[in-house]
Amino acid sequence: MQTEAELDSERERAGQALDSERVRAALDAIAAEDAARLSNVLEPLHAADVADLLEQISSNDRDALVRLWGRQIDGEILSELDESIREPLIESLPSEVLAEAIRELDSDDVVDLVEDLQEEQQTRILGALETIDRIGVESALSYPEFSAGRLMQRELVALPEDWTVGQAIDYVRTADDLPDQFYHVVLVSPAMKPVGYVALGRLLSSRRDHPLLDIIEDSYRTVTVTDPESDVAYLFNHYHLISTPVVDESGRLVGVITIDDAMAVLDEEHEEDLLRLAGVDEDSSLTDTVLRTTRGRAVWLFVNLLTAILASLVINAYAETIDQMVALAVLMPIVASMGGNAGTQTMTVAVRAIATRELTASNALRVSWREITVGAINGLLFGLIMAGVAAFWFGVPKLALVIAVAMVLTLIAAALGGILIPILLERLKIDPALASGPFVTTVTDVVGFFAFLGLASMLLL
């Protein structure tokens, strides 16, 4: 039961948010080594805001903050921190502070916190847990990475399938070991196999003598511990789930996954796709060192360099044509830029559709034809615009025809490459978000330069 002081503290915290003024106040308190003032700044903040502040300040200021306020850092703050900051912060916390922080967390948050740490730090954290909690976390860590077993929490409410509403309500009111938050009551057979679940709202609004089996939810689904977490997140998003039971290979109930964890997976996948499309390491962060950041970006910059060289070879093959008409060199970047942008648009749509399972083998042909048609229409539209610009600019009618036709061919190729390359990579079990960009760029550049310069050499010289 919360005291009035604790409730007042939560009410105060609810109205506070992290802003630049509060960050400056925290830095001033750190510079003055004033622990009391720093506590006044940080105490009203939500754990996520404290984590944001720790990520925004420099490593020296972070070390000073831990020295002044480290004993107030709890498990919720640790679970909100970026992994690159969390590990050194855990290393600097006193053992008793770390132990208390870890005990506050649900099992899924402990697993999320522990799984990416070094073995020595894992041992330190697991040693701070009660025996039964440690066994549960170690069991979760034995499942494959990025699986439902890693994502689930063991804290749940499971009741016999033959109970009534009244029995369930009485149990929920009197039990001492319920989770802090739960959305469903899972009904299980005598063999501990789930048969359905009941939403709390439905439970509380039903008559006491009503059997629980009569009010189970239609949305009921289960996942297996070895299912990929991406499949779990898709299930939540597709069927609008709030929570779902997790079973082992024999079908016995071992845990539950809630919507916050599923949405976190979706958010991570969206972020990874965005970074990969830009050729950036999916684990990159603003807190990474210069060396790590440079190394992570250099790989795909090198791939882009190779594709740029390939495009340059096409240009070099028509060097004499360019020498005889300088206007071609002026107009070439326009063709390449339009093709690149059109290819990126189609590729982004395709990669996202593959990730959300909207683009499948059954509709790939129809979607591809639609994109080709869009590319042809846009190519015709902007080809006519550029034909008018080229005719007005250089006064060469045939040059206007060349750039118009080249624009149509380039945008069709961009649409075709933007849709087919991600599909092909996905079939080859290669992440389309990671590898599509350089290949699509190569297709648009090579086709664009070849079409423009090839037509120019045939019609203008």
Tab-separated table of C-alpha atoms in Angstrom, residues 33-304:
chain	number	residue	atom	x	y	z
A	33	GLU	CA	29.061	19.015	-6.783
A	34	ASP	CA	25.825	19.827	-4.989
A	35	ALA	CA	24.097	16.484	-4.390
A	36	ALA	CA	21.037	18.035	-2.745
A	37	ARG	CA	20.413	20.405	-5.661
A	38	LEU	CA	20.935	17.597	-8.185
A	39	SER	CA	18.431	15.461	-6.302
A	40	ASN	CA	15.862	18.276	-6.439
A	41	VAL	CA	16.317	18.438	-10.219
A	42	LEU	CA	16.128	14.694	-10.879
A	43	GLU	CA	13.652	13.362	-8.323
A	44	PRO	CA	10.493	14.738	-10.021
A	45	LEU	CA	11.478	13.231	-13.396
A	46	HIS	CA	10.172	10.003	-14.879
A	47	ALA	CA	12.752	7.211	-15.191
A	48	ALA	CA	12.734	7.561	-18.993
A	49	ASP	CA	13.597	11.273	-18.673
A	50	VAL	CA	16.452	10.545	-16.259
A	51	ALA	CA	17.751	7.992	-18.761
A	52	ASP	CA	17.506	10.603	-21.548
A	53	LEU	CA	19.475	13.075	-19.456
A	54	LEU	CA	22.193	10.490	-18.774
A	55	GLU	CA	22.436	9.870	-22.526
A	56	GLN	CA	22.629	13.582	-23.389
A	57	ILE	CA	25.450	14.621	-21.051
A	58	SER	CA	29.145	13.849	-21.513
A	59	SER	CA	30.815	10.792	-19.985
A	60	ASN	CA	32.651	12.954	-17.419
A	61	ASP	CA	29.410	14.611	-16.302
A	62	ARG	CA	27.732	11.199	-16.237
A	63	ASP	CA	30.438	9.821	-13.936
A	64	ALA	CA	30.023	12.840	-11.661
A	65	LEU	CA	26.242	12.389	-11.599
A	66	VAL	CA	26.620	8.751	-10.583
A	67	ARG	CA	29.041	9.764	-7.852
A	68	LEU	CA	26.591	12.340	-6.464
A	69	TRP	CA	23.241	10.638	-7.119
A	70	GLY	CA	24.068	7.036	-8.010
A	71	ARG	CA	22.308	5.520	-5.010
A	72	GLN	CA	18.990	6.847	-6.345
A	73	ILE	CA	19.350	5.071	-9.708
A	74	ASP	CA	16.756	2.306	-9.835
A	75	GLY	CA	15.952	-0.598	-12.117
A	76	GLU	CA	13.486	1.363	-14.212
A	77	ILE	CA	16.160	3.926	-15.105
A	78	LEU	CA	18.601	1.152	-16.022
A	79	SER	CA	16.045	-0.538	-18.271
A	80	GLU	CA	15.425	2.744	-20.148
A	81	LEU	CA	19.105	3.437	-20.850
A	82	ASP	CA	20.800	2.916	-24.200
A	83	GLU	CA	22.936	-0.230	-24.114
A	84	SER	CA	26.157	1.650	-24.876
A	85	ILE	CA	25.707	3.710	-21.671
A	86	ARG	CA	24.065	1.093	-19.501
A	87	GLU	CA	27.076	-1.239	-19.332
A	88	PRO	CA	29.660	1.247	-17.968
A	89	LEU	CA	27.013	2.702	-15.653
A	90	ILE	CA	26.295	-0.715	-14.131
A	91	GLU	CA	30.021	-1.184	-13.658
A	92	SER	CA	30.212	2.021	-11.614
A	93	LEU	CA	27.223	1.337	-9.337
A	94	PRO	CA	27.799	-0.062	-5.814
A	95	SER	CA	26.766	-3.714	-5.505
A	96	GLU	CA	24.000	-3.047	-2.995
A	97	VAL	CA	22.491	-0.297	-5.196
A	98	LEU	CA	22.596	-2.553	-8.248
A	99	ALA	CA	21.037	-5.444	-6.324
A	100	GLU	CA	18.139	-3.285	-5.117
A	101	ALA	CA	17.594	-1.861	-8.607
A	102	ILE	CA	17.472	-5.299	-10.229
A	103	ARG	CA	15.011	-6.707	-7.686
A	104	GLU	CA	12.487	-4.022	-8.654
A	105	LEU	CA	12.264	-5.190	-12.276
A	106	ASP	CA	9.994	-7.743	-13.917
A	107	SER	CA	11.736	-10.817	-15.267
A	108	ASP	CA	11.528	-9.666	-18.917
A	109	ASP	CA	13.202	-6.360	-18.057
A	110	VAL	CA	15.984	-8.186	-16.200
A	111	VAL	CA	16.555	-10.425	-19.239
A	112	ASP	CA	16.636	-7.381	-21.535
A	113	LEU	CA	19.134	-5.705	-19.235
A	114	VAL	CA	21.391	-8.743	-18.773
A	115	GLU	CA	21.493	-10.344	-22.233
A	116	ASP	CA	23.910	-7.864	-23.853
A	117	LEU	CA	26.291	-7.502	-20.896
A	118	GLN	CA	29.705	-9.079	-20.496
A	119	GLU	CA	29.770	-12.409	-18.648
A	120	GLU	CA	31.314	-10.837	-15.548
A	121	GLN	CA	28.541	-8.247	-15.292
A	122	GLN	CA	25.884	-10.877	-15.982
A	123	THR	CA	27.202	-12.923	-13.062
A	124	ARG	CA	27.154	-9.863	-10.843
A	125	ILE	CA	23.534	-9.035	-11.660
A	126	LEU	CA	22.265	-12.620	-11.471
A	127	GLY	CA	23.942	-12.963	-8.112
A	128	ALA	CA	21.817	-10.092	-6.798
A	129	LEU	CA	18.559	-11.948	-7.536
A	130	GLU	CA	16.625	-14.347	-5.352
A	131	THR	CA	17.217	-17.983	-6.282
A	132	ILE	CA	13.836	-18.498	-7.959
A	133	ASP	CA	14.160	-15.237	-9.921
A	134	ARG	CA	17.708	-16.107	-11.003
A	135	ILE	CA	16.594	-19.514	-12.258
A	136	GLY	CA	13.815	-17.853	-14.279
A	137	VAL	CA	16.189	-15.341	-15.883
A	138	GLU	CA	18.791	-18.021	-16.653
A	139	SER	CA	16.051	-20.133	-18.240
A	140	ALA	CA	14.985	-17.202	-20.434
A	141	LEU	CA	18.597	-16.588	-21.461
A	142	SER	CA	18.822	-20.199	-22.644
A	143	TYR	CA	16.320	-19.469	-25.412
A	144	PRO	CA	17.560	-18.150	-28.789
A	145	GLU	CA	18.297	-14.449	-29.025
A	146	PHE	CA	15.393	-12.375	-30.398
A	147	SER	CA	12.906	-15.128	-29.517
A	148	ALA	CA	9.634	-15.039	-27.586
A	149	GLY	CA	11.378	-16.778	-24.687
A	150	ARG	CA	13.669	-13.793	-24.271
A	151	LEU	CA	10.783	-11.346	-24.578
A	152	MET	CA	8.305	-12.893	-22.146
A	153	GLN	CA	7.830	-12.213	-18.464
A	154	ARG	CA	7.061	-14.973	-15.980
A	155	GLU	CA	4.840	-12.824	-13.774
A	156	LEU	CA	1.249	-13.651	-14.765
A	157	VAL	CA	-2.138	-14.696	-13.411
A	158	ALA	CA	-3.161	-18.254	-14.345
A	159	LEU	CA	-6.413	-19.785	-13.049
A	160	PRO	CA	-8.089	-23.195	-13.497
A	161	GLU	CA	-10.362	-23.374	-16.518
A	162	ASP	CA	-13.333	-24.638	-14.461
A	163	TRP	CA	-13.454	-21.635	-12.115
A	164	THR	CA	-16.250	-19.088	-12.029
A	165	VAL	CA	-16.037	-15.291	-12.158
A	166	GLY	CA	-16.587	-15.088	-8.407
A	167	GLN	CA	-13.733	-17.450	-7.628
A	168	ALA	CA	-11.420	-15.502	-9.938
A	169	ILE	CA	-12.331	-12.125	-8.389
A	170	ASP	CA	-11.851	-13.462	-4.858
A	171	TYR	CA	-8.444	-14.848	-5.810
A	172	VAL	CA	-7.286	-11.617	-7.461
A	173	ARG	CA	-8.363	-9.610	-4.409
A	174	THR	CA	-6.579	-11.803	-1.870
A	175	ALA	CA	-3.450	-13.107	-3.620
A	176	ASP	CA	-0.178	-11.558	-2.473
A	177	ASP	CA	2.040	-12.475	-5.426
A	178	LEU	CA	0.209	-10.871	-8.360
A	179	PRO	CA	2.134	-8.887	-11.008
A	180	ASP	CA	2.119	-5.106	-10.598
A	181	GLN	CA	0.269	-4.873	-13.911
A	182	PHE	CA	-1.632	-7.459	-15.911
A	183	TYR	CA	-4.320	-7.300	-18.572
A	184	HIS	CA	-5.682	-10.830	-18.805
A	185	VAL	CA	-6.335	-13.809	-16.584
A	186	VAL	CA	-5.059	-16.917	-18.383
A	187	LEU	CA	-7.172	-20.068	-18.050
A	188	VAL	CA	-5.225	-23.329	-17.898
A	189	SER	CA	-6.014	-27.030	-17.951
A	190	PRO	CA	-4.827	-29.359	-15.151
A	191	ALA	CA	-1.717	-29.967	-17.295
A	192	MET	CA	-0.969	-26.202	-17.199
A	193	LYS	CA	-1.806	-25.781	-20.870
A	194	PRO	CA	-3.552	-22.475	-21.667
A	195	VAL	CA	-7.053	-22.726	-23.129
A	196	GLY	CA	-8.007	-19.050	-23.307
A	197	TYR	CA	-7.873	-15.780	-21.427
A	198	VAL	CA	-10.303	-13.315	-19.884
A	199	ALA	CA	-9.864	-9.529	-19.957
A	200	LEU	CA	-10.021	-7.846	-16.548
A	201	GLY	CA	-12.834	-5.540	-17.672
A	202	ARG	CA	-14.946	-8.503	-18.779
A	203	LEU	CA	-14.144	-10.302	-15.539
A	204	LEU	CA	-15.267	-7.428	-13.323
A	205	SER	CA	-18.446	-6.769	-15.313
A	206	SER	CA	-19.698	-10.379	-15.332
A	207	ARG	CA	-21.922	-12.152	-12.791
A	208	ARG	CA	-20.107	-14.060	-10.057
A	209	ASP	CA	-21.675	-17.406	-10.978
A	210	HIS	CA	-20.664	-17.105	-14.634
A	211	PRO	CA	-18.063	-19.720	-15.815
A	212	LEU	CA	-14.803	-18.151	-16.953
A	213	LEU	CA	-14.821	-20.278	-20.105
A	214	ASP	CA	-17.969	-18.472	-21.239
A	215	ILE	CA	-16.286	-15.063	-21.314
A	216	ILE	CA	-12.927	-15.840	-22.918
A	217	GLU	CA	-11.685	-13.401	-25.570
A	218	ASP	CA	-11.945	-14.129	-29.306
A	219	SER	CA	-8.511	-12.555	-29.823
A	220	TYR	CA	-6.814	-15.368	-27.872
A	221	ARG	CA	-3.538	-16.522	-29.415
A	222	THR	CA	-0.465	-18.283	-28.046
A	223	VAL	CA	3.176	-18.153	-29.111
A	224	THR	CA	5.971	-20.644	-28.562
A	225	VAL	CA	9.168	-19.766	-26.705
A	226	THR	CA	11.221	-20.280	-29.855
A	227	ASP	CA	9.097	-18.060	-32.124
A	228	PRO	CA	11.045	-15.058	-33.486
A	229	GLU	CA	10.182	-11.840	-31.673
A	230	SER	CA	9.448	-10.205	-35.043
A	231	ASP	CA	6.643	-12.760	-35.558
A	232	VAL	CA	5.332	-11.994	-32.090
A	233	ALA	CA	5.303	-8.254	-32.791
A	234	TYR	CA	3.483	-8.870	-36.077
A	235	LEU	CA	0.889	-10.964	-34.230
A	236	PHE	CA	0.248	-8.164	-31.732
A	237	ASN	CA	-0.010	-5.549	-34.448
A	238	HIS	CA	-2.156	-7.639	-36.797
A	239	TYR	CA	-4.655	-8.932	-34.223
A	240	HIS	CA	-4.564	-5.878	-31.905
A	241	LEU	CA	-3.488	-7.940	-28.891
A	242	ILE	CA	-2.833	-6.590	-25.408
A	243	SER	CA	-1.071	-9.672	-24.092
A	244	THR	CA	-0.581	-13.270	-25.164
A	245	PRO	CA	0.519	-16.438	-23.332
A	246	VAL	CA	3.826	-18.123	-24.146
A	247	VAL	CA	4.086	-21.914	-24.152
A	248	ASP	CA	7.016	-24.325	-24.274
A	249	GLU	CA	7.492	-27.112	-26.806
A	250	SER	CA	4.996	-29.307	-24.941
A	251	GLY	CA	2.331	-26.585	-24.881
A	252	ARG	CA	2.649	-25.760	-21.183
A	253	LEU	CA	2.286	-22.156	-20.036
A	254	VAL	CA	5.651	-20.596	-19.157
A	255	GLY	CA	5.094	-16.854	-19.442
A	256	VAL	CA	3.275	-13.968	-21.065
A	257	ILE	CA	4.221	-11.188	-23.478
A	258	THR	CA	2.557	-7.794	-23.084
A	259	ILE	CA	1.914	-5.079	-25.623
A	260	ASP	CA	4.666	-2.745	-24.368
A	261	ASP	CA	7.344	-5.333	-25.163
A	262	ALA	CA	5.824	-6.175	-28.548
A	263	MET	CA	5.635	-2.500	-29.517
A	264	ALA	CA	9.247	-2.027	-28.390
A	265	VAL	CA	10.236	-4.753	-30.872
A	266	LEU	CA	8.290	-3.020	-33.654
A	267	ASP	CA	9.930	0.282	-32.783
A	268	GLU	CA	13.384	-1.307	-32.852
A	269	GLU	CA	12.666	-2.923	-36.229
A	270	HIS	CA	11.474	0.381	-37.681
A	271	GLU	CA	14.614	2.100	-36.402
A	272	GLU	CA	16.847	-0.667	-37.759
A	273	ASP	CA	15.193	-0.476	-41.192
A	274	LEU	CA	15.652	3.288	-41.266
A	275	LEU	CA	19.334	3.054	-40.336
A	276	ARG	CA	20.014	0.185	-42.718
A	277	LEU	CA	18.379	2.002	-45.618
A	278	ALA	CA	20.899	4.788	-45.014
A	279	GLY	CA	23.792	2.306	-44.786
A	280	VAL	CA	24.280	2.917	-41.060
A	281	ASP	CA	25.012	0.224	-38.473
A	282	GLU	CA	21.738	-0.732	-36.765
A	283	ASP	CA	23.450	-0.575	-33.351
A	284	SER	CA	24.806	2.923	-33.903
A	285	SER	CA	24.086	5.601	-31.320
A	286	LEU	CA	24.939	9.243	-30.676
A	287	THR	CA	27.016	8.039	-27.738
A	288	ASP	CA	29.275	5.820	-29.913
A	289	THR	CA	32.955	6.656	-30.209
A	290	VAL	CA	34.352	8.275	-33.359
A	291	LEU	CA	36.214	5.072	-34.255
A	292	ARG	CA	33.141	2.837	-33.937
A	293	THR	CA	30.968	5.272	-35.871
A	294	THR	CA	33.550	5.589	-38.646
A	295	ARG	CA	33.996	1.830	-38.922
A	296	GLY	CA	30.239	1.223	-39.019
A	297	ARG	CA	29.650	3.668	-41.856
A	298	ALA	CA	32.766	2.939	-43.899
A	299	VAL	CA	31.616	-0.504	-45.090
A	300	TRP	CA	28.609	0.719	-47.056
A	301	LEU	CA	30.416	3.846	-48.194
A	302	PHE	CA	32.961	1.494	-49.767
A	303	VAL	CA	30.157	-0.478	-51.463
A	304	ASN	CA	28.711	2.800	-52.765
